[in-house]
Amino acid sequence: MTEPRVFYYRQAAAEKMPASEAIPKPYFAGFWIRFFAYIIDLIAVGSIQVILLTPLFTGVGLPKHSSLFSLYGLASALLFLAYFIVFTKLGGQTLGKMLLGIKVIRLDRKPLTFSNVLFREGLLRYLQKVILPLYLVVAFTPQKQSIADLLENTTVVHIGYLELETKA
């Protein structure tokens, strides 16, 4: 069995490719690129928190306890969730995904719905943040899906790349 080939997708090249030669499918983003995109996103969220929340709480004289059940902790959690929900709904990408050239898609190729994004990036993102080993599922699924992806029928793909499987 030969390894699948990965090609940069260009519209003109795709039109010239004989259908009998290969079957294009999305090139799924694996664990490490998703991990680094998440690290970039954590830096972005942390920066927004320092720029917006810290001066606001300091200016008003409110304490900045990092406990989840403090007002500051609640505001930080809402900022974290809003960042992932808004960016993913607007274009399927957070800043980390944009920088690394990956994107969230539905496996049926339909646009992401608000309920997809709210469940995937809201509830499940927070759950995976609390139970970190859940992220490791990405490394072991054929379509590189996390628990959230499996439940929402989504995945993360490289933008502009297709994997070509030769017909058997």
Coordinates of C-alpha atoms in Angstrom, one line a residue:
M1 CA 0.0 0.0 0.0
T2 CA 1.4 3.4 -1.0
E3 CA 1.3 6.5 1.1
P4 CA -1.4 9.0 0.1
R5 CA 0.1 12.0 -1.8
V6 CA -0.5 15.6 -0.6
F7 CA -0.8 18.3 -3.2
Y8 CA -1.2 22.0 -3.0
Y9 CA -4.7 22.7 -4.4
R10 CA -5.0 25.2 -7.2
Q11 CA -8.3 25.6 -9.0
A12 CA -6.7 25.4 -12.5
A13 CA -4.8 22.3 -11.6
A14 CA -7.8 20.6 -10.1
E15 CA -9.8 21.2 -13.3
K16 CA -7.2 19.4 -15.4
M17 CA -6.8 16.4 -13.1
P18 CA -8.3 13.3 -14.7
A19 CA -11.1 11.9 -12.5
S20 CA -9.8 8.4 -13.0
E21 CA -6.4 9.2 -11.5
A22 CA -7.2 10.3 -7.9
I23 CA -9.9 11.1 -5.4
P24 CA -9.3 14.5 -3.6
K25 CA -10.3 14.7 0.1
P26 CA -9.5 17.3 2.8
Y27 CA -6.0 17.2 4.3
F28 CA -6.8 16.8 8.0
A29 CA -4.8 18.9 10.5
G30 CA -3.1 16.7 13.1
F31 CA -2.6 17.0 16.8
W32 CA 0.6 19.1 16.8
I33 CA -0.5 21.8 14.4
R34 CA -3.8 22.1 16.3
F35 CA -1.9 22.2 19.6
F36 CA 0.3 25.1 18.4
A37 CA -2.7 26.9 17.1
Y38 CA -4.3 26.5 20.5
I39 CA -1.1 27.9 22.2
I40 CA -1.3 30.9 19.9
D41 CA -4.9 31.4 20.8
L42 CA -4.2 31.2 24.5
I43 CA -1.6 33.9 24.1
A44 CA -4.2 36.0 22.2
V45 CA -6.9 35.5 24.9
G46 CA -4.3 36.2 27.6
S47 CA -3.3 39.4 25.9
I48 CA -6.9 40.5 25.5
Q49 CA -7.5 39.7 29.1
V50 CA -4.5 41.8 30.2
I51 CA -5.5 44.7 27.9
L52 CA -9.2 44.8 28.7
L53 CA -10.1 43.0 31.9
T54 CA -7.1 43.9 34.2
P55 CA -7.4 47.7 33.7
L56 CA -11.2 47.5 34.0
F57 CA -11.1 45.6 37.3
T58 CA -8.2 47.7 38.6
G59 CA -10.0 51.0 37.6
V60 CA -13.2 50.0 39.3
G61 CA -11.4 48.6 42.4
L62 CA -12.5 45.0 42.0
P63 CA -10.3 42.2 43.2
K64 CA -8.6 40.1 40.5
H65 CA -8.7 36.6 42.0
S66 CA -8.1 33.9 39.5
S67 CA -10.6 31.5 41.0
L68 CA -13.2 30.5 38.5
F69 CA -16.0 31.5 41.0
S70 CA -14.7 35.0 41.4
L71 CA -16.1 37.9 39.2
Y72 CA -12.7 38.2 37.5
G73 CA -12.5 34.4 36.9
L74 CA -16.1 34.4 35.5
A75 CA -15.2 37.4 33.2
S76 CA -12.0 35.6 32.1
A77 CA -13.9 32.4 31.3
L78 CA -16.6 34.3 29.3
L79 CA -13.8 36.1 27.4
F80 CA -12.1 32.7 26.6
L81 CA -15.4 31.1 25.4
A82 CA -16.5 34.3 23.4
Y83 CA -13.1 34.4 21.6
F84 CA -13.4 30.8 20.3
I85 CA -17.2 31.0 19.6
V86 CA -17.0 34.4 17.7
F87 CA -13.9 33.7 15.7
T88 CA -15.0 30.1 14.7
K89 CA -18.5 31.2 13.7
L90 CA -17.2 34.2 11.6
G91 CA -14.8 32.2 9.5
G92 CA -14.1 28.8 10.9
Q93 CA -10.7 30.1 12.3
T94 CA -9.3 31.6 15.4
L95 CA -6.2 33.7 15.2
G96 CA -4.0 30.6 15.8
K97 CA -5.7 28.7 13.1
M98 CA -5.4 31.7 10.7
L99 CA -1.6 32.0 11.3
L100 CA -1.1 28.2 10.8
G101 CA -3.4 27.9 7.8
I102 CA -6.0 25.5 9.2
K103 CA -9.8 25.8 9.5
V104 CA -12.8 24.1 11.1
I105 CA -15.2 22.6 8.6
R106 CA -18.2 20.3 8.8
L107 CA -17.7 16.9 7.3
D108 CA -20.8 17.3 5.1
R109 CA -19.3 20.5 3.7
K110 CA -22.2 22.6 4.8
P111 CA -21.5 25.9 6.6
L112 CA -20.9 25.8 10.4
T113 CA -24.2 26.7 12.2
F114 CA -24.3 28.7 15.4
S115 CA -25.4 25.6 17.3
N116 CA -22.4 23.7 15.9
V117 CA -20.0 26.4 17.0
L118 CA -21.7 27.0 20.4
F119 CA -21.6 23.4 21.3
R120 CA -18.1 22.7 19.9
E121 CA -16.4 25.9 21.0
G122 CA -18.5 26.6 24.1
L123 CA -19.3 23.5 26.1
L124 CA -16.9 21.1 24.6
R125 CA -13.9 23.5 24.4
Y126 CA -14.4 24.3 28.1
L127 CA -14.7 20.6 29.0
Q128 CA -11.5 19.7 27.0
K129 CA -9.7 22.6 28.8
V130 CA -10.7 21.1 32.2
I131 CA -9.9 17.5 31.1
L132 CA -6.7 18.0 29.0
P133 CA -6.2 14.3 27.9
L134 CA -9.4 14.6 25.8
Y135 CA -7.3 16.6 23.3
L136 CA -5.2 13.5 22.6
V137 CA -8.1 11.8 20.8
V138 CA -7.1 13.9 17.7
A139 CA -3.9 11.9 17.4
F140 CA -5.8 8.6 17.1
T141 CA -8.8 9.2 14.9
P142 CA -8.6 8.8 11.1
Q143 CA -10.0 12.2 10.3
K144 CA -8.0 13.9 13.2
Q145 CA -11.1 14.7 15.1
S146 CA -11.3 15.7 18.8
I147 CA -14.2 14.7 21.0
A148 CA -16.0 17.9 20.1
D149 CA -15.4 17.2 16.4
L150 CA -16.8 13.7 16.7
L151 CA -19.9 14.9 18.4
E152 CA -20.5 17.8 16.0
N153 CA -19.4 16.1 12.8
T154 CA -16.6 18.6 12.2
T155 CA -12.9 18.5 11.8
V156 CA -9.9 20.8 11.2
V157 CA -8.2 20.9 7.8
H158 CA -5.3 22.5 6.1
I159 CA -6.5 25.4 3.9
G160 CA -5.5 25.0 0.2
Y161 CA -4.3 21.4 0.5
L162 CA -6.0 18.2 -0.6
E163 CA -4.9 14.7 0.0
L164 CA -5.2 12.5 -3.1
E165 CA -6.1 8.8 -2.8
T166 CA -5.6 6.8 -5.9
K167 CA -8.6 4.7 -6.9
A168 CA -8.2 1.0 -6.1

